[in-house]
PDB file of C-alpha atoms in Angstrom:
ATOM      1  CA  MET A   1     112.071  85.026 120.674  1.00 57.00           C
ATOM      2  CA  GLY A   2     112.805  87.918 118.327  1.00 56.00           C
ATOM      3  CA  GLY A   3     113.397  86.818 114.746  1.00 71.00           C
ATOM      4  CA  ARG A   4     111.099  83.780 114.952  1.00 83.00           C
ATOM      5  CA  LEU A   5     107.689  83.492 113.335  1.00 88.00           C
ATOM      6  CA  PHE A   6     105.064  84.883 115.734  1.00 87.00           C
ATOM      7  CA  GLY A   7     107.862  85.488 118.268  1.00 85.00           C
ATOM      8  CA  GLY A   8     106.492  88.853 119.325  1.00 84.00           C
ATOM      9  CA  LEU A   9     102.999  87.438 119.780  1.00 82.00           C
ATOM     10  CA  VAL A  10     104.345  84.609 121.956  1.00 86.00           C
ATOM     11  CA  GLN A  11     106.251  87.126 124.096  1.00 86.00           C
ATOM     12  CA  ASP A  12     103.127  89.287 124.483  1.00 81.00           C
ATOM     13  CA  VAL A  13     101.058  86.299 125.566  1.00 82.00           C
ATOM     14  CA  ARG A  14     103.702  85.207 128.079  1.00 86.00           C
ATOM     15  CA  ARG A  15     103.946  88.706 129.579  1.00 85.00           C
ATOM     16  CA  LYS A  16     100.180  89.106 129.734  1.00 82.00           C
ATOM     17  CA  ALA A  17      99.281  85.597 130.977  1.00 84.00           C
ATOM     18  CA  LEU A  18      99.879  86.471 134.632  1.00 87.00           C
ATOM     19  CA  TRP A  19      97.530  89.467 134.477  1.00 84.00           C
ATOM     20  CA  TYR A  20      94.855  87.905 132.253  1.00 83.00           C
ATOM     21  CA  PRO A  21      92.474  86.690 135.036  1.00 86.00           C
ATOM     22  CA  SER A  22      92.719  89.940 137.002  1.00 85.00           C
ATOM     23  CA  ASP A  23      91.862  91.985 133.913  1.00 79.00           C
ATOM     24  CA  PHE A  24      88.454  90.332 133.843  1.00 81.00           C
ATOM     25  CA  LEU A  25      87.893  89.869 137.574  1.00 86.00           C
ATOM     26  CA  ASP A  26      88.735  93.521 138.320  1.00 85.00           C
ATOM     27  CA  ALA A  27      86.031  94.579 135.852  1.00 81.00           C
ATOM     28  CA  LEU A  28      83.458  92.838 138.093  1.00 86.00           C
ATOM     29  CA  HIS A  29      84.313  95.106 141.031  1.00 88.00           C
ATOM     30  CA  PRO A  30      81.473  97.556 141.882  1.00 90.00           C
ATOM     31  CA  GLN A  31      83.788 100.543 141.449  1.00 90.00           C
ATOM     32  CA  CYS A  32      84.258  99.575 137.809  1.00 88.00           C
ATOM     33  CA  PHE A  33      80.504  99.561 137.071  1.00 89.00           C
ATOM     34  CA  SER A  34      80.441 103.152 135.839  1.00 91.00           C
ATOM     35  CA  ALA A  35      83.400 102.506 133.513  1.00 88.00           C
ATOM     36  CA  VAL A  36      81.799  99.334 132.157  1.00 86.00           C
ATOM     37  CA  LEU A  37      78.487 101.169 131.609  1.00 91.00           C
ATOM     38  CA  TYR A  38      80.269 104.078 129.909  1.00 89.00           C
ATOM     39  CA  ILE A  39      82.174 101.759 127.558  1.00 84.00           C
ATOM     40  CA  TYR A  40      79.013  99.801 126.768  1.00 87.00           C
ATOM     41  CA  LEU A  41      77.034 102.963 125.936  1.00 89.00           C
ATOM     42  CA  ALA A  42      79.933 104.434 123.946  1.00 85.00           C
ATOM     43  CA  THR A  43      80.169 101.262 121.911  1.00 85.00           C
ATOM     44  CA  ILE A  44      76.401 100.967 121.339  1.00 88.00           C
ATOM     45  CA  THR A  45      75.889 104.607 120.348  1.00 89.00           C
ATOM     46  CA  ASN A  46      78.858 104.465 117.992  1.00 86.00           C
ATOM     47  CA  ALA A  47      77.526 101.258 116.391  1.00 88.00           C
ATOM     48  CA  ILE A  48      74.123 102.900 115.873  1.00 89.00           C
ATOM     49  CA  THR A  49      75.574 106.112 114.450  1.00 87.00           C
ATOM     50  CA  PHE A  50      78.053 104.513 112.092  1.00 87.00           C
ATOM     51  CA  GLY A  51      75.595 101.727 111.242  1.00 89.00           C
ATOM     52  CA  GLY A  52      73.087 104.315 110.059  1.00 89.00           C
ATOM     53  CA  LEU A  53      75.718 106.188 108.060  1.00 87.00           C
ATOM     54  CA  LEU A  54      76.993 102.889 106.656  1.00 90.00           C
ATOM     55  CA  GLY A  55      73.470 101.913 105.601  1.00 91.00           C
ATOM     56  CA  GLU A  56      73.127 105.233 103.778  1.00 89.00           C
ATOM     57  CA  ALA A  57      76.542 104.890 102.138  1.00 88.00           C
ATOM     58  CA  THR A  58      75.936 101.310 100.918  1.00 92.00           C
ATOM     59  CA  ASP A  59      72.254 101.614  99.944  1.00 92.00           C
ATOM     60  CA  GLY A  60      71.274  99.294 102.797  1.00 91.00           C
ATOM     61  CA  ALA A  61      73.776  96.497 102.039  1.00 92.00           C
ATOM     62  CA  GLN A  62      75.227  97.064 105.505  1.00 90.00           C
ATOM     63  CA  GLY A  63      73.521  98.880 108.334  1.00 89.00           C
ATOM     64  CA  VAL A  64      72.899  99.089 112.047  1.00 90.00           C
ATOM     65  CA  LEU A  65      72.347  95.357 112.615  1.00 91.00           C
ATOM     66  CA  GLU A  66      75.517  94.437 110.745  1.00 90.00           C
ATOM     67  CA  SER A  67      77.391  97.107 112.683  1.00 89.00           C
ATOM     68  CA  PHE A  68      76.084  95.651 115.961  1.00 88.00           C
ATOM     69  CA  LEU A  69      77.059  92.134 114.955  1.00 90.00           C
ATOM     70  CA  GLY A  70      80.514  93.151 113.738  1.00 88.00           C
ATOM     71  CA  THR A  71      81.178  95.183 116.866  1.00 87.00           C
ATOM     72  CA  ALA A  72      80.007  92.339 119.127  1.00 88.00           C
ATOM     73  CA  VAL A  73      82.032  89.595 117.435  1.00 89.00           C
ATOM     74  CA  ALA A  74      85.204  91.644 116.934  1.00 85.00           C
ATOM     75  CA  GLY A  75      84.910  93.186 120.402  1.00 83.00           C
ATOM     76  CA  ALA A  76      84.456  89.817 122.117  1.00 83.00           C
ATOM     77  CA  ALA A  77      87.385  88.310 120.210  1.00 83.00           C
ATOM     78  CA  PHE A  78      89.596  91.289 120.937  1.00 82.00           C
ATOM     79  CA  CYS A  79      88.713  91.422 124.619  1.00 77.00           C
ATOM     80  CA  LEU A  80      89.268  87.684 125.076  1.00 77.00           C
ATOM     81  CA  MET A  81      92.509  87.468 123.124  1.00 74.00           C
ATOM     82  CA  ALA A  82      94.015  90.803 124.058  1.00 72.00           C
ATOM     83  CA  GLY A  83      93.130  90.498 127.739  1.00 60.00           C
ATOM     84  CA  GLN A  84      91.675  93.998 127.778  1.00 62.00           C
ATOM     85  CA  PRO A  85      87.985  93.838 128.690  1.00 60.00           C
ATOM     86  CA  LEU A  86      87.615  97.602 129.172  1.00 58.00           C
ATOM     87  CA  THR A  87      88.388  98.732 125.636  1.00 64.00           C
ATOM     88  CA  ILE A  88      86.161 100.777 123.341  1.00 63.00           C
ATOM     89  CA  LEU A  89      85.911  99.082 119.934  1.00 73.00           C
ATOM     90  CA  SER A  90      83.822 100.528 117.162  1.00 72.00           C
ATOM     91  CA  SER A  91      83.739 101.931 113.661  1.00 76.00           C
ATOM     92  CA  THR A  92      85.509 105.152 112.892  1.00 78.00           C
ATOM     93  CA  GLY A  93      85.429 107.783 110.181  1.00 78.00           C
ATOM     94  CA  PRO A  94      88.109 106.195 107.989  1.00 81.00           C
ATOM     95  CA  VAL A  95      86.185 102.891 107.982  1.00 84.00           C
ATOM     96  CA  LEU A  96      83.063 104.713 106.780  1.00 84.00           C
ATOM     97  CA  VAL A  97      85.026 106.482 104.042  1.00 83.00           C
ATOM     98  CA  PHE A  98      86.584 103.171 102.975  1.00 88.00           C
ATOM     99  CA  GLU A  99      83.185 101.426 102.834  1.00 90.00           C
ATOM    100  CA  ARG A 100      81.704 104.265 100.805  1.00 89.00           C
ATOM    101  CA  LEU A 101      84.564 104.173  98.309  1.00 89.00           C
ATOM    102  CA  LEU A 102      84.426 100.370  98.127  1.00 93.00           C
ATOM    103  CA  PHE A 103      80.694 100.469  97.463  1.00 95.00           C
ATOM    104  CA  SER A 104      81.009 103.068  94.719  1.00 93.00           C
ATOM    105  CA  PHE A 105      83.908 101.093  93.170  1.00 94.00           C
ATOM    106  CA  SER A 106      81.874  97.877  93.143  1.00 95.00           C
ATOM    107  CA  ARG A 107      78.864  99.682  91.667  1.00 94.00           C
ATOM    108  CA  ASP A 108      80.965 101.377  88.973  1.00 95.00           C
ATOM    109  CA  TYR A 109      82.472  98.047  87.866  1.00 96.00           C
ATOM    110  CA  SER A 110      79.244  95.985  88.250  1.00 95.00           C
ATOM    111  CA  LEU A 111      80.613  93.877  91.120  1.00 94.00           C
ATOM    112  CA  ASP A 112      78.453  92.375  93.821  1.00 95.00           C
ATOM    113  CA  TYR A 113      79.331  94.459  96.893  1.00 95.00           C
ATOM    114  CA  LEU A 114      79.016  91.920  99.730  1.00 94.00           C
ATOM    115  CA  PRO A 115      81.175  89.140  98.203  1.00 95.00           C
ATOM    116  CA  PHE A 116      83.678  91.797  97.135  1.00 95.00           C
ATOM    117  CA  ARG A 117      83.698  93.125 100.707  1.00 93.00           C
ATOM    118  CA  LEU A 118      84.247  89.606 102.026  1.00 94.00           C
ATOM    119  CA  TRP A 119      87.305  89.134  99.831  1.00 96.00           C
ATOM    120  CA  VAL A 120      88.694  92.510 100.899  1.00 95.00           C
ATOM    121  CA  GLY A 121      88.272  91.386 104.545  1.00 92.00           C
ATOM    122  CA  ILE A 122      90.007  88.060 103.864  1.00 96.00           C
ATOM    123  CA  TRP A 123      92.946  89.848 102.220  1.00 96.00           C
ATOM    124  CA  VAL A 124      93.240  92.339 105.078  1.00 92.00           C
ATOM    125  CA  ALA A 125      93.173  89.479 107.614  1.00 91.00           C
ATOM    126  CA  THR A 126      95.879  87.670 105.628  1.00 96.00           C
ATOM    127  CA  PHE A 127      98.104  90.746 105.526  1.00 94.00           C
ATOM    128  CA  CYS A 128      97.556  91.342 109.256  1.00 88.00           C
ATOM    129  CA  LEU A 129      98.532  87.733 109.974  1.00 91.00           C
ATOM    130  CA  VAL A 130     101.717  88.126 107.918  1.00 94.00           C
ATOM    131  CA  LEU A 131     102.539  91.396 109.725  1.00 90.00           C
ATOM    132  CA  VAL A 132     102.070  89.688 113.117  1.00 87.00           C
ATOM    133  CA  ALA A 133     104.119  86.676 112.050  1.00 91.00           C
ATOM    134  CA  THR A 134     107.033  88.815 110.873  1.00 91.00           C
ATOM    135  CA  GLU A 135     106.875  91.256 113.816  1.00 88.00           C
ATOM    136  CA  ALA A 136     106.364  94.188 111.485  1.00 87.00           C
ATOM    137  CA  SER A 137     105.073  96.279 114.393  1.00 81.00           C
ATOM    138  CA  VAL A 138     108.695  97.245 115.150  1.00 84.00           C
ATOM    139  CA  LEU A 139     108.497  99.477 112.065  1.00 85.00           C
ATOM    140  CA  VAL A 140     106.057 101.767 113.894  1.00 82.00           C
ATOM    141  CA  ARG A 141     109.007 103.543 115.514  1.00 84.00           C
ATOM    142  CA  TYR A 142     109.891 104.986 112.085  1.00 84.00           C
ATOM    143  CA  PHE A 143     106.491 106.632 111.707  1.00 81.00           C
ATOM    144  CA  THR A 144     106.433 110.303 112.559  1.00 84.00           C
ATOM    145  CA  ARG A 145     103.721 112.758 113.482  1.00 86.00           C
ATOM    146  CA  PHE A 146     103.821 113.874 109.866  1.00 88.00           C
ATOM    147  CA  THR A 147     102.509 110.478 108.759  1.00 81.00           C
ATOM    148  CA  GLU A 148      99.660 110.600 111.257  1.00 80.00           C
ATOM    149  CA  GLU A 149      98.771 114.226 110.478  1.00 89.00           C
ATOM    150  CA  GLY A 150      98.869 113.541 106.723  1.00 88.00           C
ATOM    151  CA  PHE A 151      96.436 110.652 107.133  1.00 82.00           C
ATOM    152  CA  CYS A 152      94.149 112.765 109.344  1.00 83.00           C
ATOM    153  CA  ALA A 153      94.239 115.573 106.770  1.00 88.00           C
ATOM    154  CA  LEU A 154      93.256 113.142 104.017  1.00 84.00           C
ATOM    155  CA  ILE A 155      90.285 111.849 106.006  1.00 82.00           C
ATOM    156  CA  SER A 156      89.240 115.435 106.881  1.00 85.00           C
ATOM    157  CA  LEU A 157      89.394 116.478 103.231  1.00 87.00           C
ATOM    158  CA  ILE A 158      87.252 113.495 102.216  1.00 82.00           C
ATOM    159  CA  PHE A 159      84.598 114.431 104.794  1.00 81.00           C
ATOM    160  CA  ILE A 160      84.693 118.099 103.746  1.00 87.00           C
ATOM    161  CA  TYR A 161      84.382 117.074 100.087  1.00 87.00           C
ATOM    162  CA  ASP A 162      81.378 114.861 100.935  1.00 81.00           C
ATOM    163  CA  ALA A 163      79.727 117.656 102.941  1.00 82.00           C
ATOM    164  CA  VAL A 164      80.144 120.198 100.130  1.00 88.00           C
ATOM    165  CA  GLY A 165      78.857 117.664  97.601  1.00 85.00           C
ATOM    166  CA  LYS A 166      75.808 117.002  99.792  1.00 83.00           C
ATOM    167  CA  MET A 167      75.071 120.727 100.048  1.00 85.00           C
ATOM    168  CA  LEU A 168      75.386 121.156  96.287  1.00 86.00           C
ATOM    169  CA  SER A 169      73.044 118.216  95.678  1.00 85.00           C
ATOM    170  CA  LEU A 170      70.519 119.868  98.012  1.00 82.00           C
ATOM    171  CA  THR A 171      70.631 123.075  95.954  1.00 79.00           C
ATOM    172  CA  ARG A 172      69.803 121.022  92.862  1.00 77.00           C
ATOM    173  CA  ALA A 173      67.012 119.134  94.618  1.00 76.00           C
ATOM    174  CA  TYR A 174      65.584 122.257  96.292  1.00 75.00           C
ATOM    175  CA  PRO A 175      66.585 125.245  94.128  1.00 71.00           C
ATOM    176  CA  ILE A 176      66.354 128.784  95.390  1.00 69.00           C
ATOM    177  CA  GLN A 177      63.184 130.405  94.034  1.00 66.00           C
ATOM    178  CA  ARG A 178      63.682 133.898  92.655  1.00 65.00           C
ATOM    179  CA  PRO A 179      60.591 136.106  92.382  1.00 61.00           C
ATOM    180  CA  GLY A 180      59.552 136.682  88.825  1.00 62.00           C
ATOM    181  CA  SER A 181      61.715 133.927  87.391  1.00 60.00           C
ATOM    182  CA  PRO A 182      59.644 131.037  86.032  1.00 58.00           C
ATOM    183  CA  ALA A 183      62.774 128.960  85.360  1.00 54.00           C
ATOM    184  CA  TYR A 184      62.272 126.883  88.498  1.00 52.00           C
ATOM    185  CA  GLY A 185      58.646 125.968  88.012  1.00 55.00           C
ATOM    186  CA  CYS A 186      55.212 127.220  88.861  1.00 56.00           C
ATOM    187  CA  PHE A 187      54.592 130.152  91.174  1.00 53.00           C
ATOM    188  CA  CYS A 188      51.222 129.950  92.864  1.00 57.00           C
ATOM    189  CA  GLN A 189      49.093 133.066  93.046  1.00 57.00           C
ATOM    190  CA  TYR A 190      47.504 133.416  96.432  1.00 59.00           C
ATOM    191  CA  PRO A 191      44.246 135.321  96.764  1.00 60.00           C
ATOM    192  CA  ASP A 192      44.453 138.828  98.088  1.00 65.00           C
ATOM    193  CA  PRO A 193      43.619 138.859 101.817  1.00 68.00           C
ATOM    194  CA  GLY A 194      41.523 141.981 101.174  1.00 66.00           C
ATOM    195  CA  GLY A 195      38.938 139.752  99.498  1.00 58.00           C
ATOM    196  CA  GLY A 196      39.560 140.364  95.831  1.00 54.00           C
TER     197      GLY A 196
END
């Protein structure tokens, strides 16, 4: 099957087809209840957390409800098609950084964010389909730990930059008051407790 369009996908489906029913039936066993509950709560709390951060990053264009809906639809599709019902699917830090950068880009160039985001999603889906069709996943063996660590370092630097920027914006919004310096506004004179 190698070398044919979607050959790897067909091989994966053939290998997994025998185990597909048991993947779902085993999840109904009482011993799996705690794992199912854990995965459900992990997915829900992550959707709430990243949904709130996403709402803040996009000025409410996307938020908790959209995060819930996206997690539910993508999770159901992944679990049904991948045959892995006990998988945690949710947003991650790089997705949040990407959405924040995409929103600021669309705002800077006067683009409507949601249609722009839709087209980005369509292009990503198209590229993923081409990668699956050409079995590009075999190229993963050429990736090293350096590639992964470099990507992690980039994401960490972006979060550190955002945190420092947030702290600096707080010092502008709530400046430090220095006694005797009227540069920051009015200083109130409280009456002397001795009754003056």
